[in-house]
Amino acid sequence: MSDLRIAVLGVGMMGADHVARITGRISGARVAVVNDYLPEKAAEVAAAVPGARVAIDPFDAVAADDVDAVLLATPGPVHEKQLLACLEHRKPVLCEKPLTTEVETSLEVVRREAELEKPLIQLGFMRRFDPEYQQLKALIDGGELGEPLVMHCVHRNPAVPPSFNSAMIVKDSLVHEVDVTRFLFGEEIASVQIIRPAANPAAPAGLQDPQIAIFQTASGRHIDVELFVTTGVAYEVRTEVVGELGSATIGLDVGLVRKSSPGVWGGRLTPGFRERFGTAYDIEVQRWVDAVRSGVNVDGPTAWDGYAAAAVCAAGVRALESGERVTVELAERVGA
Amino acid sequence: MSDLRIAVLGVGMMGADHVARITGRISGARVAVVNDYLPEKAAEVAAAVPGARVAIDPFDAVAADDVDAVLLATPGPVHEKQLLACLEHRKPVLCEKPLTTEVETSLEVVRREAELEKPLIQLGFMRRFDPEYQQLKALIDGGELGEPLVMHCVHRNPAVPPSFNSAMIVKDSLVHEVDVTRFLFGEEIASVQIIRPAANPAAPAGLQDPQIAIFQTASGRHIDVELFVTTGVAYEVRTEVVGELGSATIGLDVGLVRKSSPGVWGGRLTPGFRERFGTAYDIEVQRWVDAVRSGVNVDGPTAWDGYAAAAVCAAGVRALESGERVTVELAERVGA
Amino acid sequence: MSDLRIAVLGVGMMGADHVARITGRISGARVAVVNDYLPEKAAEVAAAVPGARVAIDPFDAVAADDVDAVLLATPGPVHEKQLLACLEHRKPVLCEKPLTTEVETSLEVVRREAELEKPLIQLGFMRRFDPEYQQLKALIDGGELGEPLVMHCVHRNPAVPPSFNSAMIVKDSLVHEVDVTRFLFGEEIASVQIIRPAANPAAPAGLQDPQIAIFQTASGRHIDVELFVTTGVAYEVRTEVVGELGSATIGLDVGLVRKSSPGVWGGRLTPGFRERFGTAYDIEVQRWVDAVRSGVNVDGPTAWDGYAAAAVCAAGVRALESGERVTVELAERVGA
Amino acid sequence: MSDLRIAVLGVGMMGADHVARITGRISGARVAVVNDYLPEKAAEVAAAVPGARVAIDPFDAVAADDVDAVLLATPGPVHEKQLLACLEHRKPVLCEKPLTTEVETSLEVVRREAELEKPLIQLGFMRRFDPEYQQLKALIDGGELGEPLVMHCVHRNPAVPPSFNSAMIVKDSLVHEVDVTRFLFGEEIASVQIIRPAANPAAPAGLQDPQIAIFQTASGRHIDVELFVTTGVAYEVRTEVVGELGSATIGLDVGLVRKSSPGVWGGRLTPGFRERFGTAYDIEVQRWVDAVRSGVNVDGPTAWDGYAAAAVCAAGVRALESGERVTVELAERVGA
């Protein structure tokens, strides 16, 4: 099957990241068309992608015959029209958040899509694909925490751009916890309260930071979220679900940690080499492919490394048999 | 640039894993030819890869015009001849360990490659590509541990196949620590001692397990390795380097942990969303590409999820302004 | 100086625990008088304490000439009168929480004490003496977190007695976080909100559990507290302070953990053997004292253990000199 | 029962620490006699202990009628004679390591004690009383690790005095791991090997540091110990026991951590407030006793703290009932 041809609309930080992802790490797809509000930015990005062309008009990109699907990374205010164009041309679209910037227009997009025979729009709430959130979801759905009762979330950024304002903390940061809540608990949020503590002295004047958001779900579950975007420290996203039978936390840099009866805490050990070194294998093979394509051939351990390992292991086998220390003899170094 | 066409020789567990990797997760390459000692196994694997064909003879595969490079995952005893064929046909090759099964033949392969103008052979010591080993290497090379003095390694498997014998613990397991030692310390191993403790009662009769290997490097550094392949617990690979200025450990399931003056232990926090959610983005886009290619279009959050998030965030902005609890009103559910 | 003679009023679980503490682990004090609402309970406790006598009336105990100080572990409703008696007789008193059960009577006790030349009443908020809270306080006071902004607390019990009701979660559990807030932040709490999520199905009917308490301090700091007393899991008391320059958490079973710029997390390593084994030394000597007083003489390693260690170390010194394995020769076992 | 009257022989760092321990933290005993090679040092220490007197001659101290037991913290070379004096006078003695400095004299002491009807000598291997070693011992004895097979130990000091030499690393540091091995495994050590890696450049010239000690027990178990006494970092004492059914590690600053089938790691949660805050209660009461004895009366939370807590909790109960935020009203500050 031939590769999926994708038009990427918007190649700011997020969109450019997606272009690099599709080009260098995703199998079965390629970037066919690049569009941006700034044509020179689009041209720069497209120049680095073999086979990609620039489209000046995003609607031309959506409509083009050499485009099978659209990745939407433009600013929120233009999403509505671009999504409707995708629906009109029956192009599947992966849309970075938000769907649109207004509740009414979001609902309108939902309704228009529902008139079609198949869904076309996927939202970019990437946390649903994060292995830790997946584990937490599995734990909840498998009943291992019993009835989930309370969730505590922390969302911290070291810094935000100067243009960031208090409402953006809700719309750009809290929105992830909104989706996490709906994803993990499988129900809608019924009410929201936002507490405004004394502000961080290091935050820009006028920015209400930190904020504490409190959700109540339809069935009465409590969720609290600390939003703090000027910590100066690091990117910290943490979620603890407290249920009838115990609690589980992700985002502690140690994988999912459970606390459960009879009074033990712990996590899961890596079961095998695939889980432990799967990423290393992916990087190894990708770097080898890149090295061979560029004519360098080798970007990793050499044949000499293989010989040296063989010599040490041969000595090791003799040491195993004798129980004595065995000296390793190596030939004079040859080759790379 | 067109995709690199790879012949995979040997599609047992490891080789089949590489076929899946190249086909589904690696960009810029595809499996063109599949070969195995069991032709029906090769046929089965090739059938699942669009555009792949079977080669009955591994040497035909190496020589073939539609093969740019070779991935060698055959049993060790046949490596020598297959590697020499790759050298003869100037085909770059990624060779799973061991290089060959004998020290002399390993050295012969190294010498033959050295006669060519460019190296062609890369060894599959994948730990060098593991992010934790990379961090540990960077710490050592950056001088942050001072002079490295001692290394403690643990290599534990829950179980091994019935055919496993005591010498294989050295050749198949310890070989990784041999390469890790050479990679991290950048010098050769001068001597090996293997201690044989009382055996695990749960190990098969006659298997010397656990074993303790002790290396001394050319400059006098000490490395000890616990090899224990019938633990019944999990896959544990742990490395602690102790240097003049502190120590660092990887493989604790919590990233690299340092202990350094003035008496603090700790690790690095995730600096940004790319590091935290980079893998989630990769999975998200790969699954979306797969969904669109298969005609399902969506395999993740839907437009309704985007609408619901917009509605909660709009309530959140009102809650931020008022300081009061705000009820969320959602339209009746539409669409998927 | 002679030992402080203490009257313990109330020897339920908490009071009996204090009697054992004063008798077996506290230096410079002894229990002189035991009083309880149930005279047979007082008699039973006093019988196990050399030199202690029973007082039938708590006011007689307070007034007695052979009582230097009072430890008050009676139920809250009788505190007011007993505290006033202590003030009248100028007896220092360590009063388990609450001071009294009504705000007005509490204030009255404070005023009466203020009329004396010296304070006499200490409250039993023991968390202020916990090494982890002490470290957290020192971190805040030393300015290492910058301005403290937000605090998250968790207070979980595996279970509560059948008589426990929703208000007791506030008065008996939350009261500790009230004091922790005042202790750590050095200011008063200005407002309280209590959120009532859907109750734990495993909680007794009618018990509002969990509860979420939200404090705002006079200067606008935010504190939230999860109170959950029927978790079935364990006793978990956790406190995270988030400040302008980073955050610190205690109660994770790993000591105080900080997250601070430049993006590192970690804790303090044990600086020396006193910190690491100080408790072991205390236990060692206390058990030895008890063994000698009871005539057993030894309750720990014997002279033979000392001989065996000497023999191994002597072999070790020879092994250090020779670099070879040295066999340890022990005499035939003698003595205990 | 009257307090045990102890003579402390040797009041250098360790002995002075024991005097402070017996005087301030141990119940049922007091220091009656202080002796030291330097009489002025003995006088200084005794002056700070009510009721203690100085003995110029250690043998007089052992023989004295007002001495019930002896704590021996003198240098190793004088232990033999002082222990024999204790045996002669039938005085129980807690002897800091070593028993004596020679294997032969150690055995002689053991034999002399064995001629008496009761043992009198306890050795100061304090790790046996450390809660983590106790837990590890319980885990092994309870069969939870199956047959113990291998043990890895780390013993690191930040620095040692200038007089420290290579053999002292064996006799003063390794001796603890000798006792730990014998304590945990319940059998004798059959052989010792000491590996001498390239020395730490930061170590004093001529000091063989680090050293790696390897023990084999009578039944063939393997123990390795890293001894490294010039790390510049901290005091690290770590022990991992690897058994047939899993492994357990102590000394990681996180309590005992187990790794066991089916592939989980973890520790035990604090079961109740006694375990969590037991030390805090001890400190609280000891400090209160000290405050009352010194006439200060209060060294902790005051009556006002009790009143303020009562006021917040009363507001909390109203907040629980109403679901609304409730303002806390405090009287004007009175008293301390």
PDB file of C-alpha atoms in Angstrom, chain A residues 155-159 228-237 253, chain B residues 268-273, chain C residues 259-265:
ATOM      1  CA  HIS A 155       0.021  20.757  35.740  1.00  0.00           C
ATOM      2  CA  ARG A 156       3.207  22.805  36.032  1.00  0.00           C
ATOM      3  CA  ASN A 157       5.243  24.624  33.394  1.00  0.00           C
ATOM      4  CA  PRO A 158       8.578  26.286  34.075  1.00  0.00           C
ATOM      5  CA  ALA A 159       7.518  29.373  32.099  1.00  0.00           C
ATOM      6  CA  PHE A 228       1.015  26.679  37.842  1.00  0.00           C
ATOM      7  CA  VAL A 229       2.776  27.851  34.701  1.00  0.00           C
ATOM      8  CA  THR A 230       5.632  29.977  36.033  1.00  0.00           C
ATOM      9  CA  THR A 231       7.352  27.555  38.405  1.00  0.00           C
ATOM     10  CA  GLY A 232      10.841  28.061  36.987  1.00  0.00           C
ATOM     11  CA  VAL A 233      11.477  24.372  37.622  1.00  0.00           C
ATOM     12  CA  ALA A 234      10.296  21.836  35.058  1.00  0.00           C
ATOM     13  CA  TYR A 235       7.354  20.349  33.216  1.00  0.00           C
ATOM     14  CA  GLU A 236       5.389  18.352  35.759  1.00  0.00           C
ATOM     15  CA  VAL A 237       2.148  16.599  34.920  1.00  0.00           C
ATOM     16  CA  ASP A 253       9.075   9.874  36.866  1.00  0.00           C
TER      17      ASP A 253
ATOM     18  CA  ARG B 268      16.522  15.023  36.410  1.00  0.00           C
ATOM     19  CA  LEU B 269      12.965  16.290  36.058  1.00  0.00           C
ATOM     20  CA  THR B 270      11.261  16.137  32.688  1.00  0.00           C
ATOM     21  CA  PRO B 271      12.120  19.506  31.159  1.00  0.00           C
ATOM     22  CA  GLY B 272       9.222  19.920  28.739  1.00  0.00           C
ATOM     23  CA  PHE B 273       6.212  18.430  27.031  1.00  0.00           C
TER      24      PHE B 273
ATOM     25  CA  LYS C 259      11.845  19.569  42.989  1.00  0.00           C
ATOM     26  CA  SER C 260      13.805  22.646  42.175  1.00  0.00           C
ATOM     27  CA  SER C 261      15.490  24.527  39.406  1.00  0.00           C
ATOM     28  CA  PRO C 262      17.344  23.532  37.192  1.00  0.00           C
ATOM     29  CA  GLY C 263      14.906  20.707  36.773  1.00  0.00           C
ATOM     30  CA  VAL C 264      16.152  18.219  39.325  1.00  0.00           C
ATOM     31  CA  TRP C 265      14.370  16.159  41.967  1.00  0.00           C
TER      32      TRP C 265
END
